[in-house]
Coordinates of C-alpha atoms and ligand atoms in Angstrom, one line a residue:
M200 CA 19.8 -30.5 21.0
V201 CA 17.6 -28.9 19.0
T202 CA 14.4 -27.4 19.2
L203 CA 11.7 -28.5 16.8
L204 CA 9.0 -26.0 16.2
R205 CA 6.1 -27.0 13.6
V206 CA 2.8 -26.7 11.8
C207 CA 1.4 -30.4 11.4
G208 CA -1.2 -32.3 10.5
I209 CA -2.9 -34.7 13.3
V210 CA -5.2 -38.0 13.2
G211 CA -6.8 -40.1 15.9
Y212 CA -9.2 -42.9 15.2
V213 CA -11.1 -45.3 17.4
G214 CA -14.1 -47.0 15.6
H215 CA -15.0 -50.5 13.7
R216 CA -12.8 -49.9 10.4
Q217 CA -9.3 -50.4 10.0
A218 CA -7.5 -47.6 11.4
L219 CA -4.3 -48.0 9.2
D220 CA -6.5 -47.3 6.4
V221 CA -8.2 -44.3 7.8
V222 CA -5.3 -42.7 9.2
L223 CA -3.7 -42.9 6.4
D224 CA -6.2 -41.0 4.2
G225 CA -6.7 -38.3 7.2
L226 CA -2.7 -37.6 6.3
R227 CA -3.2 -37.4 2.8
R228 CA -5.5 -34.5 3.8
L229 CA -3.7 -33.8 5.8
E230 CA -0.3 -33.3 4.2
Y231 CA -0.7 -29.3 3.2
R232 CA 0.3 -28.7 6.5
G233 CA 3.7 -30.4 6.1
Y234 CA 5.7 -33.3 4.4
D235 CA 8.8 -33.9 6.1
S236 CA 7.7 -36.5 7.6
A237 CA 5.0 -39.0 8.3
G238 CA 4.1 -41.4 10.9
V239 CA 1.2 -44.3 12.2
A240 CA 0.5 -45.6 15.3
V241 CA -1.9 -48.8 15.5
N242 CA -2.9 -50.5 18.5
A243 CA -2.9 -53.9 17.3
G244 CA -4.1 -56.0 19.7
D245 CA -1.6 -56.3 22.9
A246 CA 0.8 -53.9 21.2
L247 CA 1.2 -50.6 19.7
A248 CA 2.6 -51.3 15.8
V249 CA 4.5 -48.0 15.0
E250 CA 6.0 -47.1 11.6
R251 CA 7.2 -43.5 11.0
K252 CA 9.5 -41.7 7.4
A253 CA 11.3 -38.9 6.5
G254 CA 10.0 -37.6 3.7
R255 CA 6.3 -37.6 2.2
L256 CA 2.9 -39.6 2.9
A257 CA 4.4 -41.9 0.1
N258 CA 7.5 -43.1 1.9
L259 CA 5.9 -44.2 4.7
E260 CA 3.2 -45.9 2.6
A261 CA 6.2 -47.5 0.8
R262 CA 7.6 -48.5 4.5
L263 CA 4.4 -50.3 5.1
D264 CA 3.9 -52.0 2.0
E265 CA 8.0 -53.2 2.8
V266 CA 7.4 -54.1 6.2
G267 CA 3.8 -55.6 5.2
R268 CA 0.8 -54.0 6.5
E269 CA -0.8 -57.2 8.6
G270 CA 1.0 -56.2 11.7
F271 CA -1.1 -53.2 11.2
A272 CA -4.6 -54.9 11.8
G273 CA -6.2 -52.7 14.6
T274 CA -9.6 -50.1 14.8
T275 CA -7.4 -47.8 17.2
G276 CA -4.6 -45.9 15.7
M277 CA -3.1 -42.4 15.0
G278 CA -0.9 -40.7 12.8
H279 CA 1.2 -37.3 11.8
T280 CA 2.7 -35.7 9.1
R281 CA 4.8 -33.2 9.5
W282 CA 6.4 -29.6 8.8
A283 CA 9.9 -29.4 10.4
T284 CA 11.0 -25.8 10.6
H285 CA 13.7 -26.6 13.0
G286 CA 16.0 -29.8 13.3
P287 CA 16.5 -32.3 10.9
P288 CA 13.4 -34.1 9.3
V289 CA 15.3 -37.4 9.9
D290 CA 13.3 -40.8 10.8
R291 CA 14.1 -40.8 14.3
N292 CA 12.4 -37.0 15.0
S293 CA 9.3 -38.3 13.0
H294 CA 6.4 -38.8 15.0
P295 CA 4.9 -41.0 16.8
H296 CA 7.2 -40.8 19.7
S297 CA 7.2 -43.6 22.3
D298 CA 8.2 -44.7 26.1
M299 CA 10.8 -46.6 26.4
T300 CA 8.6 -50.0 26.9
G301 CA 7.3 -48.9 23.5
R302 CA 3.8 -49.2 24.9
V303 CA 3.0 -45.8 24.7
A304 CA 2.7 -43.7 21.4
V305 CA 2.4 -39.6 21.2
V306 CA 2.0 -37.3 18.2
H307 CA 2.5 -33.7 18.7
N308 CA 2.1 -30.3 17.0
G309 CA 3.1 -27.5 18.5
I310 CA 6.4 -26.9 20.8
I311 CA 6.5 -27.6 24.5
E312 CA 8.8 -24.4 26.0
N313 CA 10.0 -26.5 29.1
F314 CA 11.1 -29.6 27.2
V315 CA 14.9 -29.2 28.0
A316 CA 14.3 -29.2 32.0
L317 CA 11.8 -32.2 31.8
R318 CA 14.2 -33.9 29.6
G319 CA 17.1 -33.4 32.3
E320 CA 14.3 -34.5 34.8
L321 CA 13.5 -37.6 32.7
E322 CA 17.2 -38.2 32.1
A323 CA 17.8 -37.7 35.9
V324 CA 15.5 -40.9 36.5
G325 CA 17.3 -43.1 33.6
V326 CA 15.1 -42.3 30.5
E327 CA 16.8 -42.7 27.9
F328 CA 15.8 -40.5 24.6
A329 CA 15.8 -41.8 21.5
S330 CA 15.0 -38.4 19.4
D331 CA 15.9 -34.6 19.7
T332 CA 12.5 -33.6 19.9
D333 CA 10.3 -32.2 22.8
T334 CA 7.4 -34.5 22.2
E335 CA 9.3 -37.5 23.3
T336 CA 9.4 -36.0 26.4
A337 CA 5.3 -36.2 26.6
A338 CA 5.8 -40.0 25.5
H339 CA 7.7 -40.6 28.8
L340 CA 6.2 -38.3 31.1
V341 CA 2.4 -40.2 30.3
S342 CA 4.1 -43.7 30.4
R343 CA 5.7 -42.9 33.8
A344 CA 2.2 -41.3 35.0
Y345 CA -0.2 -44.3 33.9
S346 CA 2.7 -46.7 35.5
G347 CA 2.5 -45.1 38.9
L348 CA 6.0 -43.8 38.6
D349 CA 5.7 -40.5 39.2
D350 CA 3.6 -38.9 42.2
S351 CA 0.6 -38.2 39.6
G352 CA -1.6 -40.8 41.2
T353 CA -2.8 -41.4 38.1
K354 CA -1.5 -45.1 37.8
G355 CA -3.7 -47.1 35.2
D356 CA -6.3 -43.8 34.5
L357 CA -5.1 -42.5 31.4
P358 CA -7.0 -39.8 30.2
A359 CA -5.9 -38.7 34.2
S360 CA -2.0 -39.2 33.0
V361 CA -2.5 -36.9 30.2
R362 CA -4.1 -34.1 32.3
A363 CA -1.5 -34.6 34.8
V364 CA 1.3 -34.4 32.2
C365 CA -0.5 -31.2 30.4
R366 CA -0.6 -29.8 33.2
R367 CA 3.4 -30.0 33.5
L368 CA 4.0 -28.6 30.0
E369 CA 4.4 -25.1 29.1
G370 CA 4.0 -23.9 25.3
A371 CA 1.9 -24.3 22.8
F372 CA 0.7 -28.1 22.1
T373 CA -1.8 -30.3 20.4
L374 CA -1.0 -34.0 21.7
V375 CA -2.4 -37.3 21.0
V376 CA -2.0 -40.4 22.9
T377 CA -2.5 -44.3 22.5
H378 CA -1.5 -46.9 24.8
A379 CA -1.5 -50.8 24.2
D380 CA -3.3 -51.3 27.2
E381 CA -6.2 -49.1 26.2
P382 CA -7.3 -50.6 22.9
D383 CA -10.4 -48.7 23.3
Q384 CA -9.6 -44.9 23.6
V385 CA -7.4 -42.3 22.2
V386 CA -6.8 -39.3 24.7
A387 CA -6.1 -35.8 22.7
A388 CA -5.2 -32.6 24.6
R389 CA -5.3 -29.2 23.2
R390 CA -3.3 -26.0 24.3
S391 CA -3.3 -22.7 21.6
S392 CA -3.2 -25.3 18.7
P393 CA -5.9 -26.7 16.7
L394 CA -7.8 -30.1 17.6
V395 CA -11.7 -31.1 16.6
V396 CA -13.4 -34.2 17.1
G397 CA -15.1 -36.4 14.3
L398 CA -18.4 -37.8 15.3
G399 CA -19.3 -40.8 13.1
E400 CA -21.8 -44.3 13.4
G401 CA -19.6 -46.2 16.1
E402 CA -16.6 -44.1 15.1
T403 CA -15.0 -40.9 16.7
F404 CA -12.3 -39.4 15.1
V405 CA -9.7 -36.3 16.2
A406 CA -7.5 -34.6 13.9
S407 CA -6.1 -30.9 13.4
D408 CA -8.7 -30.3 10.7
V409 CA -11.9 -31.5 9.6
A410 CA -10.3 -32.2 6.3
A411 CA -8.9 -35.3 8.2
F412 CA -12.3 -36.5 8.9
I413 CA -14.5 -35.5 6.4
E414 CA -14.9 -38.0 4.4
H415 CA -16.9 -40.0 7.1
T416 CA -18.6 -37.3 8.8
R417 CA -19.5 -33.7 9.1
D418 CA -20.7 -33.8 12.8
A419 CA -17.6 -31.7 14.4
V420 CA -16.9 -30.7 17.7
E421 CA -14.4 -27.3 18.5
L422 CA -12.6 -27.9 21.5
G423 CA -11.5 -25.1 23.9
Q424 CA -8.2 -24.0 25.1
D425 CA -6.8 -26.4 28.2
Q426 CA -8.8 -29.3 27.3
V427 CA -8.4 -32.9 27.2
V428 CA -10.6 -35.5 25.2
V429 CA -11.3 -39.0 25.1
I430 CA -12.8 -40.4 22.2
T431 CA -14.0 -43.8 22.1
R432 CA -16.2 -45.6 19.3
D433 CA -19.6 -44.4 20.9
G434 CA -18.5 -40.9 21.5
Y435 CA -16.5 -38.7 23.4
D436 CA -15.6 -37.4 26.6
V437 CA -13.7 -33.4 27.5
T438 CA -12.7 -32.3 30.4
D439 CA -10.3 -29.3 31.5
F440 CA -6.4 -30.5 32.7
H441 CA -8.4 -30.8 35.9
G442 CA -10.8 -33.6 35.4
E443 CA -13.6 -31.1 35.8
P444 CA -16.3 -31.3 32.5
A445 CA -15.2 -28.2 30.0
P446 CA -17.7 -26.8 27.5
V447 CA -17.1 -27.4 23.7
K448 CA -18.7 -26.4 20.3
P449 CA -20.7 -28.8 18.3
F450 CA -21.0 -27.6 14.6
Q451 CA -21.3 -28.9 11.2
V452 CA -18.8 -28.7 8.5
T453 CA -20.6 -27.6 5.1
W454 CA -17.6 -28.0 2.6
D455 CA -17.1 -31.0 0.5
L456 CA -14.1 -33.2 0.5
S457 CA -12.5 -31.4 -2.2
A458 CA -12.7 -28.0 -0.2
A459 CA -11.9 -29.5 2.6
E460 CA -8.1 -30.2 1.8
K461 CA -8.2 -26.2 1.8
G462 CA -9.4 -25.8 4.9
G463 CA -12.9 -25.0 3.2
H464 CA -11.4 -22.1 0.9
E465 CA -11.9 -22.0 -2.6
Y466 CA -7.9 -22.1 -3.4
F467 CA -4.9 -22.1 -1.4
M468 CA -3.7 -18.9 -1.6
L469 CA -7.0 -17.6 -0.1
K470 CA -6.4 -20.4 2.6
E471 CA -2.8 -19.3 3.0
I472 CA -3.8 -15.0 3.3
E473 CA -5.7 -16.1 5.8
E474 CA -3.0 -17.7 8.1
Q475 CA -0.6 -14.6 7.7
P476 CA -1.6 -13.4 11.2
E477 CA -0.1 -17.3 12.4
A478 CA 2.2 -17.2 10.3
L479 CA 3.9 -13.3 11.6
A480 CA 3.4 -15.1 15.3
N481 CA 5.0 -18.2 14.5
T482 CA 7.8 -16.3 13.1
L483 CA 8.6 -14.1 15.4
R484 CA 7.8 -16.5 19.0
G485 CA 10.7 -17.2 21.0
H486 CA 13.0 -14.5 19.4
F487 CA 12.9 -12.2 22.0
T488 CA 14.0 -14.0 24.9
E489 CA 15.2 -12.4 28.4
G490 CA 15.4 -8.9 27.1
R491 CA 17.3 -9.8 23.6
I492 CA 16.5 -10.5 20.3
V493 CA 17.7 -14.1 19.4
L494 CA 18.4 -15.6 15.9
D495 CA 17.6 -19.5 15.0
E496 CA 20.7 -21.0 13.9
Q497 CA 23.2 -18.4 15.1
R498 CA 26.7 -19.4 13.7
M499 CA 28.1 -15.9 13.6
S500 CA 28.8 -14.3 17.3
D501 CA 27.7 -10.9 18.3
Q502 CA 31.5 -9.6 17.5
D503 CA 30.9 -10.8 13.7
L504 CA 27.5 -8.5 13.6
R505 CA 29.5 -5.6 15.3
D506 CA 31.6 -5.8 12.5
V507 CA 29.4 -5.8 9.5
D508 CA 29.8 -2.6 7.6
K509 CA 27.5 -3.2 5.1
V510 CA 24.4 -5.1 4.5
F511 CA 23.3 -6.8 0.5
V512 CA 19.7 -8.6 0.9
V513 CA 19.8 -10.7 -2.2
A514 CA 16.4 -12.3 -3.1
C515 CA 14.2 -13.0 -6.2
G516 CA 10.5 -11.8 -6.8
S517 CA 8.4 -11.1 -3.8
A518 CA 11.4 -12.2 -1.6
Y519 CA 13.7 -9.7 -3.4
H520 CA 10.8 -7.2 -2.0
S521 CA 10.5 -8.4 1.4
G522 CA 13.5 -6.9 1.2
L523 CA 13.3 -3.5 -0.2
V524 CA 10.9 -3.1 2.5
A525 CA 13.1 -4.2 4.8
K526 CA 15.8 -1.7 3.4
Y527 CA 14.2 1.5 5.2
A528 CA 14.1 -0.4 8.7
I529 CA 18.0 -1.6 8.6
E530 CA 19.2 1.7 7.6
H531 CA 17.0 3.4 10.2
W532 CA 17.8 1.1 13.3
T533 CA 21.3 0.2 12.1
R534 CA 23.0 3.4 10.0
L535 CA 24.4 0.6 8.1
P536 CA 24.4 0.8 4.5
V537 CA 21.7 -1.8 2.9
E538 CA 21.7 -2.4 -1.2
V539 CA 18.8 -5.1 -2.0
E540 CA 19.9 -7.1 -4.8
L541 CA 17.9 -9.1 -7.6
A542 CA 19.9 -12.5 -6.7
S543 CA 20.0 -13.1 -10.6
E544 CA 22.1 -9.7 -10.9
F545 CA 24.3 -9.9 -8.3
R546 CA 27.1 -12.4 -9.1
Y547 CA 27.3 -11.3 -12.7
R548 CA 28.0 -7.5 -11.7
D549 CA 31.0 -7.8 -9.3
P550 CA 29.5 -6.2 -6.5
V551 CA 32.2 -5.0 -3.6
L552 CA 32.0 -7.6 -1.2
D553 CA 34.6 -8.4 1.7
R554 CA 34.5 -10.2 5.4
D555 CA 32.7 -7.5 7.2
T556 CA 29.7 -7.4 4.5
L557 CA 26.3 -9.4 5.5
V558 CA 24.7 -11.1 2.7
V559 CA 20.9 -11.6 4.0
A560 CA 19.7 -14.1 1.8
V561 CA 15.9 -14.5 1.5
S562 CA 13.9 -17.6 0.2
Q563 CA 10.8 -19.3 1.0
S564 CA 12.0 -22.3 -0.6
G565 CA 15.3 -22.1 -0.3
E566 CA 16.5 -23.7 -3.4
T567 CA 15.9 -20.5 -5.8
A568 CA 18.9 -21.2 -8.2
D569 CA 19.1 -17.7 -8.5
T570 CA 19.6 -17.4 -4.8
L571 CA 21.7 -19.8 -4.1
E572 CA 24.6 -19.0 -6.7
A573 CA 24.7 -15.2 -5.2
V574 CA 25.0 -17.1 -2.1
R575 CA 28.0 -19.1 -3.3
H576 CA 29.5 -15.8 -4.9
A577 CA 29.2 -14.0 -1.6
R578 CA 30.6 -16.9 0.2
E579 CA 33.9 -17.1 -2.4
Q580 CA 34.0 -13.8 -1.7
K581 CA 34.5 -13.8 2.0
A582 CA 31.5 -11.9 3.1
R583 CA 29.1 -13.7 5.6
V584 CA 25.7 -14.6 4.4
L585 CA 22.6 -15.4 6.9
A586 CA 19.6 -17.2 5.1
V587 CA 16.3 -16.1 6.1
C588 CA 14.5 -19.3 5.0
N589 CA 10.9 -20.9 5.3
T590 CA 11.7 -24.6 4.8
N591 CA 13.8 -26.4 7.1
G592 CA 17.5 -28.3 6.1
A593 CA 17.0 -26.5 2.4
Q594 CA 20.2 -26.0 0.5
I595 CA 20.0 -22.0 0.4
P596 CA 20.3 -22.2 4.4
R597 CA 22.9 -25.6 4.4
E598 CA 25.1 -23.6 2.6
S599 CA 25.2 -20.0 4.7
D600 CA 26.7 -18.9 7.5
A601 CA 23.7 -18.4 9.8
V602 CA 20.0 -18.8 9.4
L603 CA 16.5 -17.3 10.6
Y604 CA 13.8 -19.5 10.0
T605 CA 10.5 -17.9 8.8
H606 CA 7.5 -20.1 10.5
A607 CA 5.2 -19.4 7.9
G608 CA 3.8 -22.8 7.3
P609 CA 3.4 -25.1 4.0
E610 CA 2.8 -22.2 1.1
I611 CA 1.4 -24.6 -1.2
G612 CA -0.2 -21.4 -3.9
V613 CA 2.3 -20.8 -5.9
A614 CA 1.8 -16.9 -5.6
S615 CA 4.0 -15.9 -2.0
T616 CA 1.3 -14.3 0.7
K617 CA 2.1 -15.6 3.8
A618 CA 6.0 -16.5 3.4
F619 CA 6.4 -12.6 1.7
L620 CA 4.9 -11.3 5.2
A621 CA 7.0 -13.7 7.4
Q622 CA 10.0 -12.5 5.2
I623 CA 9.6 -8.5 5.9
A624 CA 8.9 -10.1 9.9
A625 CA 12.2 -12.1 9.8
N626 CA 14.3 -9.4 7.6
Y627 CA 13.3 -6.9 10.3
L628 CA 14.5 -9.2 13.4
V629 CA 17.9 -9.3 11.6
G630 CA 17.8 -5.4 11.5
L631 CA 16.7 -5.8 15.3
A632 CA 19.8 -7.8 16.0
L633 CA 22.5 -6.1 13.9
A634 CA 21.2 -2.8 15.7
Q635 CA 21.5 -4.4 19.4
A636 CA 24.6 -5.9 18.6
R637 CA 26.0 -2.4 17.2
G638 CA 24.4 -0.3 20.1
T639 CA 22.7 1.9 17.8
K640 CA 19.5 1.2 19.8
Y641 CA 19.3 0.8 23.3
P642 CA 17.6 -2.5 24.7
D643 CA 14.5 -0.8 25.5
E644 CA 14.5 0.5 22.0
V645 CA 14.8 -2.8 20.4
A646 CA 12.2 -4.5 23.3
R647 CA 9.8 -1.6 22.4
E648 CA 10.1 -2.2 18.1
F649 CA 9.9 -5.8 18.8
H650 CA 6.6 -5.5 20.5
E651 CA 5.8 -3.3 17.8
L652 CA 6.6 -5.9 15.6
E653 CA 4.4 -8.8 18.1
A654 CA 1.4 -6.6 17.7
M655 CA 1.1 -7.3 14.0
P656 CA -0.8 -10.4 14.0
Q657 CA -3.7 -9.1 15.7
A658 CA -3.8 -5.9 12.9
V659 CA -3.5 -8.3 10.1
Q660 CA -6.1 -10.0 11.2
Q661 CA -8.3 -7.1 11.2
V662 CA -7.2 -6.1 7.5
L663 CA -8.7 -10.0 6.9
G664 CA -12.2 -8.5 7.6
T665 CA -11.9 -6.1 4.7
I666 CA -11.5 -9.8 2.3
D667 CA -15.2 -9.2 1.1
Q668 CA -14.9 -6.1 0.2
V669 CA -12.1 -6.3 -2.0
R670 CA -13.1 -9.5 -3.4
D671 CA -16.0 -7.6 -4.6
L672 CA -13.8 -5.1 -6.1
G673 CA -11.6 -7.6 -7.5
R674 CA -14.7 -8.7 -10.1
R675 CA -15.9 -5.3 -10.9
L676 CA -12.0 -4.8 -12.1
S677 CA -11.5 -8.0 -14.1
D678 CA -12.3 -6.4 -17.2
S679 CA -9.5 -3.8 -17.0
R680 CA -6.5 -3.9 -19.2
A681 CA -4.2 -2.9 -17.1
V682 CA -3.6 -1.5 -13.2
L683 CA -0.8 0.8 -12.1
F684 CA 0.5 0.8 -8.4
L685 CA 1.8 3.6 -6.9
G686 CA 3.7 4.5 -3.1
R687 CA 6.0 6.3 -1.4
H688 CA 8.6 5.0 0.9
V689 CA 7.8 1.4 2.4
G690 CA 4.7 1.8 0.3
F691 CA 6.8 1.5 -3.0
P692 CA 8.1 -2.1 -2.6
V693 CA 4.7 -2.9 -1.4
A694 CA 2.9 -1.5 -4.6
L695 CA 5.6 -3.7 -6.5
E696 CA 4.5 -6.7 -4.6
G697 CA 0.7 -5.8 -5.4
A698 CA 1.8 -5.4 -9.2
L699 CA 3.8 -8.5 -9.1
K700 CA 0.8 -10.6 -7.7
L701 CA -1.5 -9.1 -10.6
K702 CA 1.2 -9.8 -13.2
E703 CA 1.1 -13.7 -11.9
L704 CA -1.9 -14.6 -11.0
A705 CA -4.2 -12.7 -13.7
Y706 CA -2.4 -12.3 -16.6
M707 CA -2.9 -8.4 -16.9
H708 CA -0.4 -5.5 -17.3
A709 CA 0.4 -4.2 -13.9
E710 CA 3.1 -1.3 -13.0
G711 CA 4.5 -0.6 -9.8
F712 CA 5.8 3.0 -9.4
A713 CA 7.5 5.3 -6.5
A714 CA 4.5 7.6 -7.0
G715 CA 6.8 10.7 -7.2
E716 CA 8.3 9.2 -10.4
L717 CA 4.9 9.6 -12.1
K718 CA 5.6 12.6 -13.2
H719 CA 8.8 11.9 -14.7
G720 CA 7.1 9.7 -17.3
P721 CA 4.4 6.9 -16.5
I722 CA 1.9 9.9 -15.8
A723 CA 1.5 9.8 -19.9
L724 CA 0.2 6.3 -19.2
I725 CA -2.6 7.2 -17.5
E726 CA -6.2 7.6 -19.5
E727 CA -9.6 7.5 -18.6
G728 CA -10.7 4.4 -16.4
L729 CA -7.2 3.2 -16.0
P730 CA -7.6 1.9 -12.3
V731 CA -4.5 3.0 -10.2
V732 CA -4.0 1.6 -6.7
V733 CA -2.3 3.9 -4.3
I734 CA -1.1 2.9 -0.9
M735 CA -1.3 5.8 1.5
P736 CA 1.0 6.6 4.4
S737 CA -0.6 7.4 8.0
P738 CA -1.4 10.8 8.0
K739 CA 0.2 10.6 11.6
G740 CA 3.5 9.4 10.4
R741 CA 5.3 11.6 8.4
A742 CA 3.1 14.2 7.4
V743 CA 5.4 15.0 4.2
L744 CA 5.0 12.2 2.6
H745 CA 1.3 11.5 3.3
S746 CA 0.9 15.0 1.8
K747 CA 3.0 14.4 -1.6
L748 CA 0.8 11.2 -1.9
V749 CA -2.4 13.2 -1.6
S750 CA -1.2 15.6 -4.0
N751 CA -0.3 12.2 -6.5
I752 CA -3.9 11.0 -6.1
S753 CA -5.2 14.3 -6.9
E754 CA -3.1 14.3 -10.2
I755 CA -4.0 11.0 -11.5
Q756 CA -7.6 11.4 -10.6
A757 CA -7.6 14.7 -12.4
R758 CA -6.5 12.7 -15.5
G759 CA -9.4 10.2 -15.3
A760 CA -7.8 7.5 -13.7
R761 CA -10.2 5.5 -11.6
T762 CA -8.1 5.6 -7.3
I763 CA -8.3 2.3 -5.2
V764 CA -6.8 3.7 -2.5
I765 CA -5.4 1.9 0.7
A766 CA -5.1 4.0 3.7
E767 CA -5.3 4.2 7.6
E768 CA -8.8 4.1 8.9
G769 CA -9.9 7.4 9.8
D770 CA -8.0 9.3 7.1
E771 CA -10.3 11.4 5.7
T772 CA -8.2 13.4 3.6
V773 CA -7.8 10.6 1.2
R774 CA -11.9 10.2 1.1
P775 CA -12.5 13.0 -1.8
F776 CA -9.9 11.5 -4.0
A777 CA -10.6 7.8 -3.5
D778 CA -13.2 6.4 -5.8
E779 CA -12.5 2.9 -3.8
L780 CA -11.4 3.3 -0.4
I781 CA -9.9 0.1 1.6
E782 CA -9.3 1.0 5.1
V783 CA -6.6 -0.8 7.2
P784 CA -5.7 0.0 10.7
A785 CA -3.1 2.3 11.6
V786 CA 0.3 1.0 12.6
P787 CA 3.8 2.3 12.8
T788 CA 4.8 3.6 9.3
L789 CA 7.3 1.0 9.2
L790 CA 5.0 -1.8 9.6
Q791 CA 2.9 -0.5 7.2
P792 CA 3.7 -3.6 4.7
L793 CA 2.5 -6.1 7.1
V794 CA -1.0 -4.5 6.5
S795 CA -1.0 -3.0 3.4
T796 CA 0.1 -5.8 0.9
V797 CA -2.8 -8.0 2.3
P798 CA -5.7 -6.4 0.2
L799 CA -3.5 -6.2 -3.0
Q800 CA -3.1 -10.7 -2.5
V801 CA -6.6 -10.9 -2.3
L802 CA -7.5 -8.2 -5.2
A803 CA -5.0 -10.2 -7.5
A804 CA -6.4 -13.3 -6.6
E805 CA -10.0 -12.5 -7.1
I806 CA -9.7 -10.9 -10.6
A807 CA -7.2 -14.1 -11.4
R808 CA -10.6 -16.2 -10.0
S809 CA -13.1 -13.9 -12.0
R810 CA -11.0 -14.1 -15.2
G811 CA -11.5 -18.1 -14.9
Y812 CA -7.5 -18.9 -14.0
D813 CA -6.0 -21.4 -11.3
V814 CA -5.3 -19.0 -8.8
D815 CA -3.1 -21.8 -7.2
K816 CA -1.3 -22.5 -10.2
P817 CA -0.7 -19.6 -12.4
R818 CA 0.4 -21.0 -15.9
N819 CA 4.3 -20.8 -16.6
L820 CA 5.3 -20.6 -13.0
A821 CA 6.7 -23.6 -10.1
K822 CA 6.7 -23.0 -6.1
S823 CA 10.5 -23.2 -6.6
V824 CA 12.4 -22.2 -9.2
T825 CA 15.7 -24.0 -9.3
V826 CA 16.7 -23.1 -12.8
E827 CA 18.6 -19.8 -13.5
Ligands
F6R89 C1 5.8 -14.5 -6.1 C2 6.9 -15.3 -5.8 C3 7.9 -15.3 -6.6 C4 8.8 -15.7 -5.6 C5 10.3 -16.3 -6.2 C6 11.5 -16.4 -4.8 O1 4.5 -14.5 -5.9 O2 6.2 -16.6 -5.3 O3 8.3 -14.3 -6.7 O4 9.1 -15.2 -4.7 O5 10.5 -17.1 -7.0 O6 10.9 -17.7 -4.6 P1 11.7 -18.7 -3.0 O7 11.5 -17.4 -2.4 O8 11.8 -19.6 -3.1 O9 13.4 -18.0 -3.1

């Protein structure tokens, strides 16, 4: 049995139109949230018509054409589009999930953490499961509550049955439930997962995002934590999980339809930048239980990890930079040598590999040909390979010995943002798992490092508060011919990442340097007005690093550079040398890349936008590079 974590799109409808059409349109607009499978359920008179299919929405539509859409006539329905991160994205795991009678259907976003116990309880009373999912437990539980087969006392009352079930569920979830006996209502619930209601004329919607119904109405209602909503043609009714009336937040959607697909943002990249706190939290969730770091699909034993005597990180582009960041932490925590290699170079230079070498292959897509070939080469040499990947079931994790998934959700913008931050977090988990297995860190130290990581979504959220300032700066820099980026220690790979973002998006010459290398050549590039972005370390961390960088900034400023300094808030020493100062929150040194990268992403995107380029689809690039 596997646990399925997900970032999914959900839509529910009760009204006067054909529910199938409304739901499919809604799913189309939510497909950015995931396209591993799609499914619909329509209340078609006295039975539910359900269809679901692995793969993109187009597969579901083809399937509906095959079976005939006549069977889906009805004005109450719901649908789901899934981004699978654990577990196979196959038909049987696709939503909606039904009870054994097929009279209840449920779609779900999130994870029911106690589903193993609930499943055991249900199996003990004879319930047969048709999928590997946690969601299916909710379908059976609602069915039993509604039929009076449990002791909830909610027989024949769908909202009360859903509330009774929600009180039993642990974890984060949005659930939407429909019952064949209740053709005039759809019931939905939320805890720590998004859900909004849309209010039309004689029709009501629920969805994970207003994008799903923006075509029909801009009148929306945001649900609060632990609430259940019943939608009918005439409106909605919200209670808490105990049936008490609950407060909600009505609002007007101000976006147009095209923006809606990007959640109200001008382009996906900005949306994805803003999703970084969530991407980090999702990547870390569930990896520290009972006082220990746990990886996902760990097909390597603790003994295997203890035997490791050398680590290689192989990756391309931004993923490679995430490895460069992680080198500092992994070496520090494990005392193992870590080499970070461009995957495209790795197998051509005969690297020294054996069965005690751990190769960490980092790839958002899991399809990058260079990284895949590096994985194959490493395995041929008997090294063990651990994939850090954002795409469930992709080729790289399939061919690796173990996998750690980044749960960043779908990244549509070609330039990597949230996946990059999630890769750093996942690489750090690998480092902590190694330190734990090898005993180079005491359990309380591992716990402390993990808890510091866990605080990062909050810190990144705070950095998002600088977006307007950085966009303004971006507009002012859009005429520049080149930009340099400087950093030391973990700030050095951040400088490389900042330069890569600018090159790929704004087609501008950009270079990242280790600040100490400046005097060995690159300082000759400095001329009057050249923008130089400097990533400052914390003044409270390694004082020597900080003072060296302050000297570097004063050197370049003296030579006419326009200095743009990313520094910890309250760092007064840099202020006199900063022509532009962007402040980020104070975090431990090794975690600084998670905050200091964010303004660089925004800067590159805004310069590109000001120059009139397509931020989401830079020229000559593709999201997944499947050629060597
Ligand atoms: C840069 C970027 C690329 C990717 C690289 C690896 O913004 O997105 O450099 O990081 O192509 O891709 P994955 O992680 O899919 O292997």
